PDB file of C-alpha atoms and ligand atoms in Angstrom:
ATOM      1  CA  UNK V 252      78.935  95.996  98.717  1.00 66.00           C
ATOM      2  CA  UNK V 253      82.447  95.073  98.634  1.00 74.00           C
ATOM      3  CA  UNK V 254      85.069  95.337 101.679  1.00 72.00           C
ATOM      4  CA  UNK V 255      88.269  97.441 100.666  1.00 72.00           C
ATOM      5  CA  UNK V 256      91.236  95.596 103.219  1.00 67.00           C
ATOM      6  CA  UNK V 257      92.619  98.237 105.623  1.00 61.00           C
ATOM      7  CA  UNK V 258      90.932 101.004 103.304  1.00 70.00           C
ATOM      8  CA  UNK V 259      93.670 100.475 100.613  1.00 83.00           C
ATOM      9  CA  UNK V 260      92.016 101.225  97.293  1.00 92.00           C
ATOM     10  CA  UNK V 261      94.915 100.466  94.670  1.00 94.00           C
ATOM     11  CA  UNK V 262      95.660 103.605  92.132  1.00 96.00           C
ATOM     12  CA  UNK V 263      92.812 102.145  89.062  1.00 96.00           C
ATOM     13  CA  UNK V 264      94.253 104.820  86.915  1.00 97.00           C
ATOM     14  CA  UNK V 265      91.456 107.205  86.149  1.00 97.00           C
ATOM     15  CA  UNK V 266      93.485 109.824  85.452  1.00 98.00           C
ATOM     16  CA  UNK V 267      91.332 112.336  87.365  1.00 98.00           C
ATOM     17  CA  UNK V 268      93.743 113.632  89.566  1.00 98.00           C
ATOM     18  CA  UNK V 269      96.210 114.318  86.815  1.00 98.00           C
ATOM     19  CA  UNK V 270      93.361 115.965  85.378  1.00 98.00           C
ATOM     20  CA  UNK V 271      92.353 118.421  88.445  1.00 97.00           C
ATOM     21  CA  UNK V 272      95.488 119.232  89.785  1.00 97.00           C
ATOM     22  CA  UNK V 273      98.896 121.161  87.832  1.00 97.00           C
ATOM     23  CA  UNK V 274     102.057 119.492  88.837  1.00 97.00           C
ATOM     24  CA  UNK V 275     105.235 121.449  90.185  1.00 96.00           C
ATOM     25  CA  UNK V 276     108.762 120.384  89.298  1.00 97.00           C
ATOM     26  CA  UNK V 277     111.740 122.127  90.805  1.00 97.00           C
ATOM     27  CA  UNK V 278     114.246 122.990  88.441  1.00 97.00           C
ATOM     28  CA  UNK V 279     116.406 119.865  88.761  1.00 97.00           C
ATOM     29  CA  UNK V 280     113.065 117.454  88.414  1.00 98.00           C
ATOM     30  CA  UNK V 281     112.680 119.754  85.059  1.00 97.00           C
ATOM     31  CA  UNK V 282     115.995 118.981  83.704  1.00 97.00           C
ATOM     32  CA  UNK V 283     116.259 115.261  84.726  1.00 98.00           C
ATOM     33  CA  UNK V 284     112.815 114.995  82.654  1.00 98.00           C
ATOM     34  CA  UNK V 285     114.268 116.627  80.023  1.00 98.00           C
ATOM     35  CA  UNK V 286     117.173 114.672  79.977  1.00 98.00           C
ATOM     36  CA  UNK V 287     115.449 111.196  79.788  1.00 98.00           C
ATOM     37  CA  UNK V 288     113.011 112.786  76.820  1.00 98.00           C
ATOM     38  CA  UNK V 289     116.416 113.720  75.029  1.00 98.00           C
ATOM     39  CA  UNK V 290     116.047 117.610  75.044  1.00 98.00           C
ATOM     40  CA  UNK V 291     117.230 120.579  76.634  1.00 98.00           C
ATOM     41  CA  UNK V 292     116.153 122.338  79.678  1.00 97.00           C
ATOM     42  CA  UNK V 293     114.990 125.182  77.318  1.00 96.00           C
ATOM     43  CA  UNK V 294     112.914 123.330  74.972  1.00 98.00           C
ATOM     44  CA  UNK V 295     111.380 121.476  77.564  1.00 98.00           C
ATOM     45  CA  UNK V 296     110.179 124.323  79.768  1.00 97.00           C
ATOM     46  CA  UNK V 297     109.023 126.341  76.629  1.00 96.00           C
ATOM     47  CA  UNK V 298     106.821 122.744  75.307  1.00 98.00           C
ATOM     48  CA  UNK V 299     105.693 121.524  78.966  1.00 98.00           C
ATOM     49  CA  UNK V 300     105.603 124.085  81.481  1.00 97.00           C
ATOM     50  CA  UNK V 301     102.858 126.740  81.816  1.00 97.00           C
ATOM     51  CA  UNK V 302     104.331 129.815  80.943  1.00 95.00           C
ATOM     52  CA  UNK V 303     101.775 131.936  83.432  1.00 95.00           C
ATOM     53  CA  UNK V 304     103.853 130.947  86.450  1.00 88.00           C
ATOM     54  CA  UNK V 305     106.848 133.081  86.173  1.00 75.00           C
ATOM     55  CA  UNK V 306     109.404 130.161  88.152  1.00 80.00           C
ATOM     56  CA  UNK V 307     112.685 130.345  88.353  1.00 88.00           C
ATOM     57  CA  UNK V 308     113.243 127.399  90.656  1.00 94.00           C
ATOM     58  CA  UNK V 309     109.936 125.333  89.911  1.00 96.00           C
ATOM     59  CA  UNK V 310     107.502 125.303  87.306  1.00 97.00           C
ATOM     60  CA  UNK V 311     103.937 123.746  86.944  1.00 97.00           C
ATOM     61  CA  UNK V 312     102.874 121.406  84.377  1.00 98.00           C
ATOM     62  CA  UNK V 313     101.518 122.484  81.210  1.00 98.00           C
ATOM     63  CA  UNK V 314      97.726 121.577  81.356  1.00 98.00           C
ATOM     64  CA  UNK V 315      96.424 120.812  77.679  1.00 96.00           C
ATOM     65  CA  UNK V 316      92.280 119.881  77.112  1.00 93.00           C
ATOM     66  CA  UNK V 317      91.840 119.797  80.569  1.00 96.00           C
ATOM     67  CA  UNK V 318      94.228 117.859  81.666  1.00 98.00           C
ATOM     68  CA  UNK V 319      98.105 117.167  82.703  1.00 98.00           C
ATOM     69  CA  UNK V 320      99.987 117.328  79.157  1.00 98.00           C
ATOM     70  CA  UNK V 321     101.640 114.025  79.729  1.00 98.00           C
ATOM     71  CA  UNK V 322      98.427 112.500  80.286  1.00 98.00           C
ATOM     72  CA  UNK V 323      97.436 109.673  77.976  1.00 97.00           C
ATOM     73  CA  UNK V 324      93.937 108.725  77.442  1.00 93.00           C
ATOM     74  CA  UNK V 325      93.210 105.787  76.107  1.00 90.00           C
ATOM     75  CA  UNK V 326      90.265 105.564  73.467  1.00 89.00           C
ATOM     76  CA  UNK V 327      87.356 103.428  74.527  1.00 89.00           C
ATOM     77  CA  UNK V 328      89.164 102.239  77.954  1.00 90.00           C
ATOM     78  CA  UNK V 329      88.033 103.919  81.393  1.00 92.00           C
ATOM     79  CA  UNK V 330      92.078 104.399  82.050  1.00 95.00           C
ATOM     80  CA  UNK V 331      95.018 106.535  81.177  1.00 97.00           C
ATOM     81  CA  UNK V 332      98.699 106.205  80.855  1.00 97.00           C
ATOM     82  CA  UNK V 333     101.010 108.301  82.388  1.00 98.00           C
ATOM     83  CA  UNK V 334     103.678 109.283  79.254  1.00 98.00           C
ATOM     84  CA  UNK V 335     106.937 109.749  81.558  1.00 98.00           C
ATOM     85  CA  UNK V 336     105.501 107.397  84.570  1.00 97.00           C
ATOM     86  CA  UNK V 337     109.078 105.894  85.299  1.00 97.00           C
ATOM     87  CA  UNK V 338     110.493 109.320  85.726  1.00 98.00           C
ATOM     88  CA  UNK V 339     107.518 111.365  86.590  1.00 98.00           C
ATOM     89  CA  UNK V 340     107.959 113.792  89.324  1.00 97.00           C
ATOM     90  CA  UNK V 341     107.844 113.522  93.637  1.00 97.00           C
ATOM     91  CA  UNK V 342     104.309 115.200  93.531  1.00 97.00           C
ATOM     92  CA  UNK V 343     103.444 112.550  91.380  1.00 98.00           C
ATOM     93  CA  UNK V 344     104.549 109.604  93.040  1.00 97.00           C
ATOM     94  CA  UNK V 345     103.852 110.832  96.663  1.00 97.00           C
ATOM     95  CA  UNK V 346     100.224 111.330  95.806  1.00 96.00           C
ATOM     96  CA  UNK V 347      98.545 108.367  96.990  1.00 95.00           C
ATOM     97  CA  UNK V 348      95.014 106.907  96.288  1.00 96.00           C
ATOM     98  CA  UNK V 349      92.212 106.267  98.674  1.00 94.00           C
ATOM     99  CA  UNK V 350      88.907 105.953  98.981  1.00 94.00           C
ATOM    100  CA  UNK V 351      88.524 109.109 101.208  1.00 94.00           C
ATOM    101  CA  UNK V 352      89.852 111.227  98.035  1.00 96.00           C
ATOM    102  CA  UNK V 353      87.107 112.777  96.203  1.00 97.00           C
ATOM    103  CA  UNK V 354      89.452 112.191  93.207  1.00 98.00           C
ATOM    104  CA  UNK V 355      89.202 108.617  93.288  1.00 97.00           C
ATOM    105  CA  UNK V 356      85.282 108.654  93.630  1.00 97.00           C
ATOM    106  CA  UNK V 357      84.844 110.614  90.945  1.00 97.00           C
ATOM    107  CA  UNK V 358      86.638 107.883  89.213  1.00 97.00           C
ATOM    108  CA  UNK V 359      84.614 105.148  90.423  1.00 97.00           C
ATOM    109  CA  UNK V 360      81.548 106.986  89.376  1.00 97.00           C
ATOM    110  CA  UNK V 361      82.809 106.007  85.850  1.00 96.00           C
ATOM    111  CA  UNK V 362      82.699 102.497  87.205  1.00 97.00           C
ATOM    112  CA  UNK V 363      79.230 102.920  88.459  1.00 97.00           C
ATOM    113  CA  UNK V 364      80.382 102.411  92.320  1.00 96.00           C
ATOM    114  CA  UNK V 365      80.549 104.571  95.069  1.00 95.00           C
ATOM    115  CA  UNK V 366      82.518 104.684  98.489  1.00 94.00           C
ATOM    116  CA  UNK V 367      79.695 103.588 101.404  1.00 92.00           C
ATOM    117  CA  UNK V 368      80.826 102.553 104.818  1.00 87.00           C
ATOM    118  CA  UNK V 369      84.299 102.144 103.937  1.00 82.00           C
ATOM    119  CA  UNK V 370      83.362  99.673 100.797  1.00 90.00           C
ATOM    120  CA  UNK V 371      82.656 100.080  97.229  1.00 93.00           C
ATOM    121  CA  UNK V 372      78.913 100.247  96.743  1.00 94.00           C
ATOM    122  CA  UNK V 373      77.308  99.310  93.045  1.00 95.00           C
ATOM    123  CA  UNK V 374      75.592  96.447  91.495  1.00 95.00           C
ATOM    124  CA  UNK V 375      77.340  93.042  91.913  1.00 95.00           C
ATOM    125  CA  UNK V 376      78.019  92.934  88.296  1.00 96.00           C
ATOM    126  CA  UNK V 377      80.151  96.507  88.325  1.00 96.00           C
ATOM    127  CA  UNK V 378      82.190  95.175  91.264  1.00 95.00           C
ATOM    128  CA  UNK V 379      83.027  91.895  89.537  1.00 95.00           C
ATOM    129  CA  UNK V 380      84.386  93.948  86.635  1.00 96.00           C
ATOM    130  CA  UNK V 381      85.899  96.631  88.797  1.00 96.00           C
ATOM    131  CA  UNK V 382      87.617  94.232  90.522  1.00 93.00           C
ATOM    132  CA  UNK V 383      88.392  91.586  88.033  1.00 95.00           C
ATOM    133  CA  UNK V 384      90.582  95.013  86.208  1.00 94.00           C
ATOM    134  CA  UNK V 385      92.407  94.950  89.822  1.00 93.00           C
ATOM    135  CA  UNK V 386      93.441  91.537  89.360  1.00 92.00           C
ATOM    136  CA  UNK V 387      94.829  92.704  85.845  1.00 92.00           C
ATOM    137  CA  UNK V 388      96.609  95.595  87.542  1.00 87.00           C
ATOM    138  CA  UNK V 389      98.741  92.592  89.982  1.00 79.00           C
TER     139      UNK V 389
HETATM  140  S1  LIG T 516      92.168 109.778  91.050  1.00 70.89           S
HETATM  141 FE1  LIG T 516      92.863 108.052  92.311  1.00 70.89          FE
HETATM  142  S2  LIG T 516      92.509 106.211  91.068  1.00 70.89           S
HETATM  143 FE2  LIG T 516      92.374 107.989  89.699  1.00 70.89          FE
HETATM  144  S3  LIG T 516      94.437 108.153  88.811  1.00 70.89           S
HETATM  145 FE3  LIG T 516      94.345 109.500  90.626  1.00 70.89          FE
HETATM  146  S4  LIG T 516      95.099 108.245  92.335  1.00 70.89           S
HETATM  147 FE4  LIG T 516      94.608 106.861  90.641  1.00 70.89          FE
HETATM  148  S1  LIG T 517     103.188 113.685  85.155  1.00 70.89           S
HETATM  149 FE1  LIG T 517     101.989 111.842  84.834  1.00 70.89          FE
HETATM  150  S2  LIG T 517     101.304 111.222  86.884  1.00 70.89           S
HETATM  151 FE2  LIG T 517     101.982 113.376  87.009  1.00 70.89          FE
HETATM  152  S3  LIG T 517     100.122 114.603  86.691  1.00 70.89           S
HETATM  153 FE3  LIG T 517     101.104 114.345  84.698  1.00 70.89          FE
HETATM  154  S4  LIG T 517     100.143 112.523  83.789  1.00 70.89           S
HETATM  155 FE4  LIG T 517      99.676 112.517  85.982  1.00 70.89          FE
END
């Protein structure tokens, strides 16, 4: 068992919740995305968006194999890259991890820990490597 301080579990990037949920982007999120990728509004709504919600003023993210289409797995690693993290959108960067979010245990699962009384909860060897890949995250 290992203590989380003040029940902050950092973001360990398991990708899940890009995964589970579709992002929404108003119009002007849309367009500043498409700026910094170096195409139009247009082309960006017809390549990323999800063409089943019929927004004018927001759309959702395109969801491709299961998951967020700017999603980046990465092969033989237990985390993901986000492919427009320094300009992703405010649903994105307000959603904060936890260890109450069923999101973020179903990403320690792949860890081989779970959340018990407010601490991670494995064998001593999967909490030395979850928490050594914290240090790496610093
Ligand atoms: S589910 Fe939690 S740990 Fe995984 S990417 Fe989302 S916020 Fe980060
Ligand atoms: S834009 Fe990035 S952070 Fe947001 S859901 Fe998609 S992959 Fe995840």
């Amino acid at each position: 068992m290992s203590t989380i301080e003040n029940n902050n579990l950092p973001c360990f990037r398991c990708g899940v919740c890009c995964r589970k949920y579709q992002v929404r982007v108003t119009v002007g999120e849309a367009r500043n995305i498409a700026e910094k990728l170096g195409i139009n509004l247009t082309e960006f709504l017809r390549k990323y968006t999800d063409p089943r919600w019929p927004g004018s003023d927001s759309f959702l993210f395109l969801h491709q194999k299961g998951s967020c289409i700017f999603l980046r797995e990465k092969p033989g690693s237990k985390t993901t890259g986000c492919a427009i993290h320094t300009f992703r959108p405010k649903d994105c960067r307000d959603w904060t991890p936890g260890p109450e979010r069923p999101e973020c245990q179903c990403g320690l699962a792949d860890w081989g820990l779970t959340i018990k009384d407010g601490g991670l909860s494995g064998s001593e060897e999967a909490i030395r490597k979850f928490n050594s890949f914290l240090d790496t995250l610093k």
